[in-house]
C-alpha atoms as an extended CHARMM CRD file, in Angstrom:
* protein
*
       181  EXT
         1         1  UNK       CA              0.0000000000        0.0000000000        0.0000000000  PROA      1               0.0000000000
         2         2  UNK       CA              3.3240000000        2.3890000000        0.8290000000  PROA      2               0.0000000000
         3         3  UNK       CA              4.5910000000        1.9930000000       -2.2940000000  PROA      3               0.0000000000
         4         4  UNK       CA              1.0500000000        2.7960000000       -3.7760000000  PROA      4               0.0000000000
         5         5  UNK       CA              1.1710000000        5.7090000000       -2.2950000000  PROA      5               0.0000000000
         6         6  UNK       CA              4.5720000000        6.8290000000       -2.7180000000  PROA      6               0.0000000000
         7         7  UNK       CA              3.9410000000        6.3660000000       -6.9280000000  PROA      7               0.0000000000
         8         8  UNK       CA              0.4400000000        8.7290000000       -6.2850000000  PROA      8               0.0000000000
         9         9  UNK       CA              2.9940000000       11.3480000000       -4.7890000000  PROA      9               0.0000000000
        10        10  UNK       CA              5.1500000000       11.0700000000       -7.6490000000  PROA      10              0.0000000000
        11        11  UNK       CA              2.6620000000       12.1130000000       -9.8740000000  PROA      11              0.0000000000
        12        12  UNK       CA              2.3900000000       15.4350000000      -11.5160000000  PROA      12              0.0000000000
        13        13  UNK       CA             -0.6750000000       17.3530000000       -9.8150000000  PROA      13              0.0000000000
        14        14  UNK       CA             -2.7630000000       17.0670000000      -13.5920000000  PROA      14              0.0000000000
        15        15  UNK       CA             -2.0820000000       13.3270000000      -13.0530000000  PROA      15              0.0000000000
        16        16  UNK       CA             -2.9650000000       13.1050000000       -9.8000000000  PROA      16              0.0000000000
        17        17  UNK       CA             -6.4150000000       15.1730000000      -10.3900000000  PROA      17              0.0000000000
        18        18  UNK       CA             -7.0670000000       12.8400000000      -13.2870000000  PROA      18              0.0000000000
        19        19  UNK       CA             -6.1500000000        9.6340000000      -11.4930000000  PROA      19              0.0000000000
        20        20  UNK       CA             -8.4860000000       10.9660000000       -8.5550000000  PROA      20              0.0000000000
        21        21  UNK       CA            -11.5050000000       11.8070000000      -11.2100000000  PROA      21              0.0000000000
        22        22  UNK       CA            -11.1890000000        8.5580000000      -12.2920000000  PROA      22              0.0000000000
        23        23  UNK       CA            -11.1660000000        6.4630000000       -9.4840000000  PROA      23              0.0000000000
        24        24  UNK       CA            -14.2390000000        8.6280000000       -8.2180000000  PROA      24              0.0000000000
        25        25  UNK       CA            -15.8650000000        7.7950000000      -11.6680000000  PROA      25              0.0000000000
        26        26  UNK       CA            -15.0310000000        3.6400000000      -10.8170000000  PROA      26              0.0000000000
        27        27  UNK       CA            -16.5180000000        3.8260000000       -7.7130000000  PROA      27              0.0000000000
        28        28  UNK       CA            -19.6330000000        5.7390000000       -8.5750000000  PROA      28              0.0000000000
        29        29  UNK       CA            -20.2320000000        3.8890000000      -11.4550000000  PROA      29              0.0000000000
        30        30  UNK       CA            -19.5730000000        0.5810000000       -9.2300000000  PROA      30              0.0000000000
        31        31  UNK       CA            -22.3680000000        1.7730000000       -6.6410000000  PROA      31              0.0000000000
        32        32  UNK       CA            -25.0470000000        2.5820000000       -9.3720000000  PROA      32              0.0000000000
        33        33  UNK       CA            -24.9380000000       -0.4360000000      -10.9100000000  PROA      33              0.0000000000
        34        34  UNK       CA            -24.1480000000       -2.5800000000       -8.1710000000  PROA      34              0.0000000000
        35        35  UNK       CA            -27.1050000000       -0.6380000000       -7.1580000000  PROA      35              0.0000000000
        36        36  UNK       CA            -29.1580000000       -1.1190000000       -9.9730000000  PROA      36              0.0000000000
        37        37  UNK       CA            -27.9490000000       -4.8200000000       -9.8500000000  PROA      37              0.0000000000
        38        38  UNK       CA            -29.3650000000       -5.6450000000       -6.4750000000  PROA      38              0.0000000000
        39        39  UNK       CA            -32.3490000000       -4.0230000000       -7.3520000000  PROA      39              0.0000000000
        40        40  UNK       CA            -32.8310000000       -6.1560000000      -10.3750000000  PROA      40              0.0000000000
        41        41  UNK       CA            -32.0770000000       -8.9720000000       -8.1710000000  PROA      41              0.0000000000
        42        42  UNK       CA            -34.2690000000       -7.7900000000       -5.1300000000  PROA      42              0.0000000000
        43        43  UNK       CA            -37.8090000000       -7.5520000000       -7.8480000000  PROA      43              0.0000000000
        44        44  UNK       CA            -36.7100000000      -10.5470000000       -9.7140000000  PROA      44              0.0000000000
        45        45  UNK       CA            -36.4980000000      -12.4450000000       -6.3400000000  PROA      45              0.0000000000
        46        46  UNK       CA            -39.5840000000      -11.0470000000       -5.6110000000  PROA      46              0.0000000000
        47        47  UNK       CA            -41.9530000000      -11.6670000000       -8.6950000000  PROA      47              0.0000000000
        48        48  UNK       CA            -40.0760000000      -15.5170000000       -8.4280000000  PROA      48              0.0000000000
        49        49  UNK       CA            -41.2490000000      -15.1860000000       -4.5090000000  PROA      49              0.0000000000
        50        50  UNK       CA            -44.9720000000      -14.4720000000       -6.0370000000  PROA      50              0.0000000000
        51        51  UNK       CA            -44.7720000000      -16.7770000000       -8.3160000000  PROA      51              0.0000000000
        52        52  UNK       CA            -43.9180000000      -19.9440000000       -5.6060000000  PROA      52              0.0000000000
        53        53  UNK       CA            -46.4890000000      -18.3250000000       -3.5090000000  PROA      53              0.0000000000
        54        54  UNK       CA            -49.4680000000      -18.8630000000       -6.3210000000  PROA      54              0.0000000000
        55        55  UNK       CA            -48.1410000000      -22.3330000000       -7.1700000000  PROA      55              0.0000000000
        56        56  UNK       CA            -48.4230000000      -23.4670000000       -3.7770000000  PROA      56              0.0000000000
        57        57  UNK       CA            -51.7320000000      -22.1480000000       -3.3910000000  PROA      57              0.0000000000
        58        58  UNK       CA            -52.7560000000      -24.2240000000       -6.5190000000  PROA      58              0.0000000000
        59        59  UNK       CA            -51.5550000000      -27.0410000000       -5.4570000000  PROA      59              0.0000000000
        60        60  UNK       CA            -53.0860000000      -26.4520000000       -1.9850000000  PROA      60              0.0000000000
        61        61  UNK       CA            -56.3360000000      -26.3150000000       -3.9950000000  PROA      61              0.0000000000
        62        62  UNK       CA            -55.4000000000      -29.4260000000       -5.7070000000  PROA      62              0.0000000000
        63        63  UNK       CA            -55.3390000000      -31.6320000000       -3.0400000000  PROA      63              0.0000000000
        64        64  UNK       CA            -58.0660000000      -30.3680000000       -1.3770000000  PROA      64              0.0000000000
        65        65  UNK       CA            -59.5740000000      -30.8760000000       -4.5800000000  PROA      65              0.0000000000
        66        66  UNK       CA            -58.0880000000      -34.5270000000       -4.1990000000  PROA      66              0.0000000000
        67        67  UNK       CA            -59.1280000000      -35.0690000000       -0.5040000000  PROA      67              0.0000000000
        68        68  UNK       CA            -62.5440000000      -34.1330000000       -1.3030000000  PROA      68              0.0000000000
        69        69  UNK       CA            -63.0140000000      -36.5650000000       -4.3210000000  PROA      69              0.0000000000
        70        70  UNK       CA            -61.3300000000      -39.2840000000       -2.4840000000  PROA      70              0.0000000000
        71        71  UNK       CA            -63.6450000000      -39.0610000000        0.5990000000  PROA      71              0.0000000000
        72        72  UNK       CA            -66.4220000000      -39.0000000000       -1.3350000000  PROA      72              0.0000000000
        73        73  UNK       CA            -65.1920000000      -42.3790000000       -2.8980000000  PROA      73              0.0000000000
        74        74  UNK       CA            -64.3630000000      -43.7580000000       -0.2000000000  PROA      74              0.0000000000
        75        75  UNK       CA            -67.9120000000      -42.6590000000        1.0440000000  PROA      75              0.0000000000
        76        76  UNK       CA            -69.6670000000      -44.1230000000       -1.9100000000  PROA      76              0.0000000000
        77        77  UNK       CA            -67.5550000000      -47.5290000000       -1.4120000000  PROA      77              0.0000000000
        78        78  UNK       CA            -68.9730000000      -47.5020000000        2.1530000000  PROA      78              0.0000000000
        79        79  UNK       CA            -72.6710000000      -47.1270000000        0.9160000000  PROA      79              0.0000000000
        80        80  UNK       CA            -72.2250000000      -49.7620000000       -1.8880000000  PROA      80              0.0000000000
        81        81  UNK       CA            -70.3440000000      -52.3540000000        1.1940000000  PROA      81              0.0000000000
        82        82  UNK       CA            -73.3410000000      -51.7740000000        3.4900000000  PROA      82              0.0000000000
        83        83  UNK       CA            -76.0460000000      -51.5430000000        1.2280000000  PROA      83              0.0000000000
        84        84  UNK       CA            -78.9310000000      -53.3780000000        2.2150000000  PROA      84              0.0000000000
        85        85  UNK       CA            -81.1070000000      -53.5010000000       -0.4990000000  PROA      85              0.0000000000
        86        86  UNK       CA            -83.4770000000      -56.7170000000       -1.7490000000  PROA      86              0.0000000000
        87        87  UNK       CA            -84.2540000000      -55.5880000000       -4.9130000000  PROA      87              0.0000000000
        88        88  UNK       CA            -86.7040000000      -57.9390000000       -6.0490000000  PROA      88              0.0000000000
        89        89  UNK       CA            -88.1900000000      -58.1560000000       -2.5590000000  PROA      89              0.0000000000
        90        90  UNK       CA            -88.5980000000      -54.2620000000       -2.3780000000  PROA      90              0.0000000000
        91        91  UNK       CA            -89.5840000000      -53.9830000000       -5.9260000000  PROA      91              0.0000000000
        92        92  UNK       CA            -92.4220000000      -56.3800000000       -4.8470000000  PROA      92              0.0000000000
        93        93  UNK       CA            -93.0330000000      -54.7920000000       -2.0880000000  PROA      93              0.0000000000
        94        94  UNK       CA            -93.7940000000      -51.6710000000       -3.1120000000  PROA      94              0.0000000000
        95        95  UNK       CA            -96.0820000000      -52.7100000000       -5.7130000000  PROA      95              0.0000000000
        96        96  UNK       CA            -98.1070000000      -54.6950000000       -3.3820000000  PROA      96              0.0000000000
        97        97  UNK       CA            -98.5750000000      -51.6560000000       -0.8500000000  PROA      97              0.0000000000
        98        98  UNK       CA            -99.2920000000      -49.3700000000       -3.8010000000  PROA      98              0.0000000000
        99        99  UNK       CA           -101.3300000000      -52.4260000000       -4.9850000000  PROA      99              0.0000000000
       100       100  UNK       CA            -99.8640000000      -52.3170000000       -8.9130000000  PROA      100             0.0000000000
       101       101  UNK       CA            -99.5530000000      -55.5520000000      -10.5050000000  PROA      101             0.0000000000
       102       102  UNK       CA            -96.1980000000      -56.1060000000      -12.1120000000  PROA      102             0.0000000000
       103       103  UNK       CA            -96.5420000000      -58.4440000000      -15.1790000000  PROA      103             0.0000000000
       104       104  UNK       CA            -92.8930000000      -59.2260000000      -15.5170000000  PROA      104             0.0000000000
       105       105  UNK       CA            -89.3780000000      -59.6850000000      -13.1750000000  PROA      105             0.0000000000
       106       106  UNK       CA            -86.7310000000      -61.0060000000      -15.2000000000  PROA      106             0.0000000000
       107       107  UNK       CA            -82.9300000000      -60.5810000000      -13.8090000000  PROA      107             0.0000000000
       108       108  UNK       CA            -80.9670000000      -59.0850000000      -16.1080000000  PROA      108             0.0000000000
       109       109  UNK       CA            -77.3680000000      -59.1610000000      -13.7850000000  PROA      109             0.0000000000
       110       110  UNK       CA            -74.4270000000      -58.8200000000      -15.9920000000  PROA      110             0.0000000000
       111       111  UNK       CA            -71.8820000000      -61.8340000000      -14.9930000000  PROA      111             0.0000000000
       112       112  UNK       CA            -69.1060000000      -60.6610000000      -12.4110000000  PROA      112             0.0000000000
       113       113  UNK       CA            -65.5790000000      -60.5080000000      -13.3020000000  PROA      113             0.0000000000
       114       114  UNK       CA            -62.9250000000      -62.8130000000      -11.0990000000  PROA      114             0.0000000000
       115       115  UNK       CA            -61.2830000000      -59.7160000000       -9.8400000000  PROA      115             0.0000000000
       116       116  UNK       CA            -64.0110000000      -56.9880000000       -9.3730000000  PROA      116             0.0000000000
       117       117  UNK       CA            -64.7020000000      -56.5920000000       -5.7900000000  PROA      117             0.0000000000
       118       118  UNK       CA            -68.3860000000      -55.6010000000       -6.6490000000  PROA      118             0.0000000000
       119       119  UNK       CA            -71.4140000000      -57.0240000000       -8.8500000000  PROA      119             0.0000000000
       120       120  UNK       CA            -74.2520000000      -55.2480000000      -10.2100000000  PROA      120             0.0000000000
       121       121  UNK       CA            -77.8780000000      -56.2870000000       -9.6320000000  PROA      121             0.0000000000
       122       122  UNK       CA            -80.2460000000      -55.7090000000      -12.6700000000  PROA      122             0.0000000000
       123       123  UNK       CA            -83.8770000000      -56.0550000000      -13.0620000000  PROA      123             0.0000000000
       124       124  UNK       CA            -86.2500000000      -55.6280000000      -15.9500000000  PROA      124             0.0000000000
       125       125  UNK       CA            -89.8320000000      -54.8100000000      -14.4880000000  PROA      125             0.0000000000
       126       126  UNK       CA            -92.8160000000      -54.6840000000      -16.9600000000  PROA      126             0.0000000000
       127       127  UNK       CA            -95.9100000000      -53.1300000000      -16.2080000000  PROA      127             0.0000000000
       128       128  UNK       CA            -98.9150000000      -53.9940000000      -18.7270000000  PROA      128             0.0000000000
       129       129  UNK       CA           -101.7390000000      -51.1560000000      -17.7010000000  PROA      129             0.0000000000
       130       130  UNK       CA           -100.6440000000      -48.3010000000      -14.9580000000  PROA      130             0.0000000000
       131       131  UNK       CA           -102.0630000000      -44.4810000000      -14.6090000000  PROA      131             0.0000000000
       132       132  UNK       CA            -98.7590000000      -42.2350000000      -14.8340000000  PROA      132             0.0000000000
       133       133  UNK       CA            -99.2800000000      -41.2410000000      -11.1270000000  PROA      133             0.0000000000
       134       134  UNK       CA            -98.8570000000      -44.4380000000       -9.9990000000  PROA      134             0.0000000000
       135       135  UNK       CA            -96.0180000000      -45.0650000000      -11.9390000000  PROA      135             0.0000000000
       136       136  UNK       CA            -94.5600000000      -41.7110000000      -10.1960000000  PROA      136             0.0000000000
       137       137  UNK       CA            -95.8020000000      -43.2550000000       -6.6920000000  PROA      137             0.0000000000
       138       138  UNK       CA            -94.1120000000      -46.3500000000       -7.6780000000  PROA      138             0.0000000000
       139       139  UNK       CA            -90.7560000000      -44.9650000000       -8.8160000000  PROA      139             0.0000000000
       140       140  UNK       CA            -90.7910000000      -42.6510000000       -5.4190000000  PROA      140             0.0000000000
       141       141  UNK       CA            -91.2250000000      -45.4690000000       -3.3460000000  PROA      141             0.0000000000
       142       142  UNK       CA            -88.6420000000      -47.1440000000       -4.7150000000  PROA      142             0.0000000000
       143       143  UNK       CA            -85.7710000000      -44.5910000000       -4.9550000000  PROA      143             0.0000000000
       144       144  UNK       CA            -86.6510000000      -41.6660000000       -2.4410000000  PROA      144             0.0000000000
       145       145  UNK       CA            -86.9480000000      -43.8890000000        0.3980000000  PROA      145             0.0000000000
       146       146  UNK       CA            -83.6680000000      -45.3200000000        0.6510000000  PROA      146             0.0000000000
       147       147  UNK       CA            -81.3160000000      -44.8370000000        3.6830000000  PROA      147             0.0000000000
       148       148  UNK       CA            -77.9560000000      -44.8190000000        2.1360000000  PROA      148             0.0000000000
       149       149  UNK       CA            -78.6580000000      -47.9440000000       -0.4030000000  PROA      149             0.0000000000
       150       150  UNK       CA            -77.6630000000      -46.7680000000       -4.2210000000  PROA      150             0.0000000000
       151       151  UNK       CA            -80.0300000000      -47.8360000000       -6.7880000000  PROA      151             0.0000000000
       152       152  UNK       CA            -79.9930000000      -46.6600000000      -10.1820000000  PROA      152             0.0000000000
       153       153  UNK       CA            -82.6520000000      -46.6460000000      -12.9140000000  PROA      153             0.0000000000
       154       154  UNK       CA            -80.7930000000      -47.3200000000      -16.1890000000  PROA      154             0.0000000000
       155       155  UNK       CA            -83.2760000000      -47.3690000000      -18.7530000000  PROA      155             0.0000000000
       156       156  UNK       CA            -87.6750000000      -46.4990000000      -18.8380000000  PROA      156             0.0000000000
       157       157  UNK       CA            -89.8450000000      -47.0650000000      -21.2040000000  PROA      157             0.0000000000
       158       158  UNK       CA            -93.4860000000      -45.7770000000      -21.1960000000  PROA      158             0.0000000000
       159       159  UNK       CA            -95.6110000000      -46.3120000000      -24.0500000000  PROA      159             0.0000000000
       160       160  UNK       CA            -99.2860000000      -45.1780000000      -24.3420000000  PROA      160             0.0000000000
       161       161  UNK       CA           -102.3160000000      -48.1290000000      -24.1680000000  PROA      161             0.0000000000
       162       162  UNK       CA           -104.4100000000      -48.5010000000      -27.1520000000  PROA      162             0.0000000000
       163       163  UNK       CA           -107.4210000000      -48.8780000000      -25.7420000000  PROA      163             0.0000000000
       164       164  UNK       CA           -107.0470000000      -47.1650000000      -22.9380000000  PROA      164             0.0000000000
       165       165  UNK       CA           -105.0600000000      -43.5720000000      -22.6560000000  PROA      165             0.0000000000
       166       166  UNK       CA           -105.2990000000      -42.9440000000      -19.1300000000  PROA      166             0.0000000000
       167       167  UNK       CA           -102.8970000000      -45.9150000000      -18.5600000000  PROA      167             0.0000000000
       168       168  UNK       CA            -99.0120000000      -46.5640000000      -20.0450000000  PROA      168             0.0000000000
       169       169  UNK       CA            -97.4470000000      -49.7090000000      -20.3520000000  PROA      169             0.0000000000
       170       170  UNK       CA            -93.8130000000      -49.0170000000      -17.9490000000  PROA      170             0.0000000000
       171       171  UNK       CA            -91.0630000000      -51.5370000000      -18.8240000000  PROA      171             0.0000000000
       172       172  UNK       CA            -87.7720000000      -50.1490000000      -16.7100000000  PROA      172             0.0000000000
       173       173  UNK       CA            -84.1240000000      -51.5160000000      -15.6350000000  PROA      173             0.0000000000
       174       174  UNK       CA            -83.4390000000      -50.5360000000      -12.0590000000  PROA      174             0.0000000000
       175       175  UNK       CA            -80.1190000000      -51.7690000000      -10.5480000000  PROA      175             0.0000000000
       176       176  UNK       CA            -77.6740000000      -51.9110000000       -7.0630000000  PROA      176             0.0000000000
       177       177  UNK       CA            -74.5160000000      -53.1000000000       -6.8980000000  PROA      177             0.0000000000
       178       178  UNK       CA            -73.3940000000      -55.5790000000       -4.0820000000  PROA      178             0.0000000000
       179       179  UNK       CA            -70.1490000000      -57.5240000000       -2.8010000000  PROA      179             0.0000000000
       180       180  UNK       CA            -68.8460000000      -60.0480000000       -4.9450000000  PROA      180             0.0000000000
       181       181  UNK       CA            -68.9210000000      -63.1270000000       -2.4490000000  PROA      181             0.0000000000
């Protein structure tokens, strides 16, 4: 640093000015755009700061999304486990409280697969004369009233009487699904 020092003192005094000029000018120009730099650096760290802070809050969504959808599985697997439905006993049932005669029963279960843990239960119900408000009675009976069981109708078919207009003939699949013992 002496000898530094001692070759600044050597210099002529239009030298030394100049040499002091420019290492002012250096170390300005080092502090603005070291300045400028960090700055850069501080809103780019910033917007990349935003940035992780929205991703995580999508994918905080997303598996809440996922928790939701896998309780309700898991809900729906419960209800199908402990369903207690009798479908052809019920389906009678109701008829004979509601007093409608049911022409046809045929079971119309698909075979179950080796590995599926669950079978379905299908039934094609024919109805030869019923009023459409029995029919509704029927179908409420059957569906509204259930504590938990899941039954699905899959397909209806209501066609008009000839001779009588009041009255439709109802053919309908209803189904539940059960364990596969």
């Amino acid at each position: 640093m002496k000898s530094l020092w001692d070759a600044f003192s050597n210099l002529s005094p239009n030298d030394k000015r100049a040499l002091t000029i420019l290492i002012v000018f250096t170390a300005t120009m080092a502090l603005l755009f070291g300045g400028v730099g960090m700055r850069n650096m501080s809103r780019t760290s910033e917007r990349q700061a935003i940035k992780a802070q929205e991703q995580y809050a999508k994918v905080l969504n997303l598996a809440q999304d996922y928790a939701t959808a896998k309780a309700q599985k898991e809900a729906l697997q419960r209800r199908i486990r402990s369903s207690r439905v009798r479908l052809e006993s019920d389906i009678e049932a109701a008829a004979s409280t509601l007093d409608i005669d049911i022409h046809d029963m045929k079971n119309q279960s698909p075979a179950p697969a080796k590995g599926d843990a669950l079978r379905e239960e299908r039934l094609r119900i024919t109805i030869k004369a019923i009023t459409m408000d029995r029919f509704t009675e029927l179908m409420s009976k059957l569906l509204d009233n259930r504590s938990g069981d899941l039954i699905r109708v899959r397909e209806i078919s209501l066609k008009t009487q000839f001779d009588d207009r009041e009255k439709v003939k109802a053919i309908f699949v209803i189904s539940t699904w059960r364990r596969n013992s």
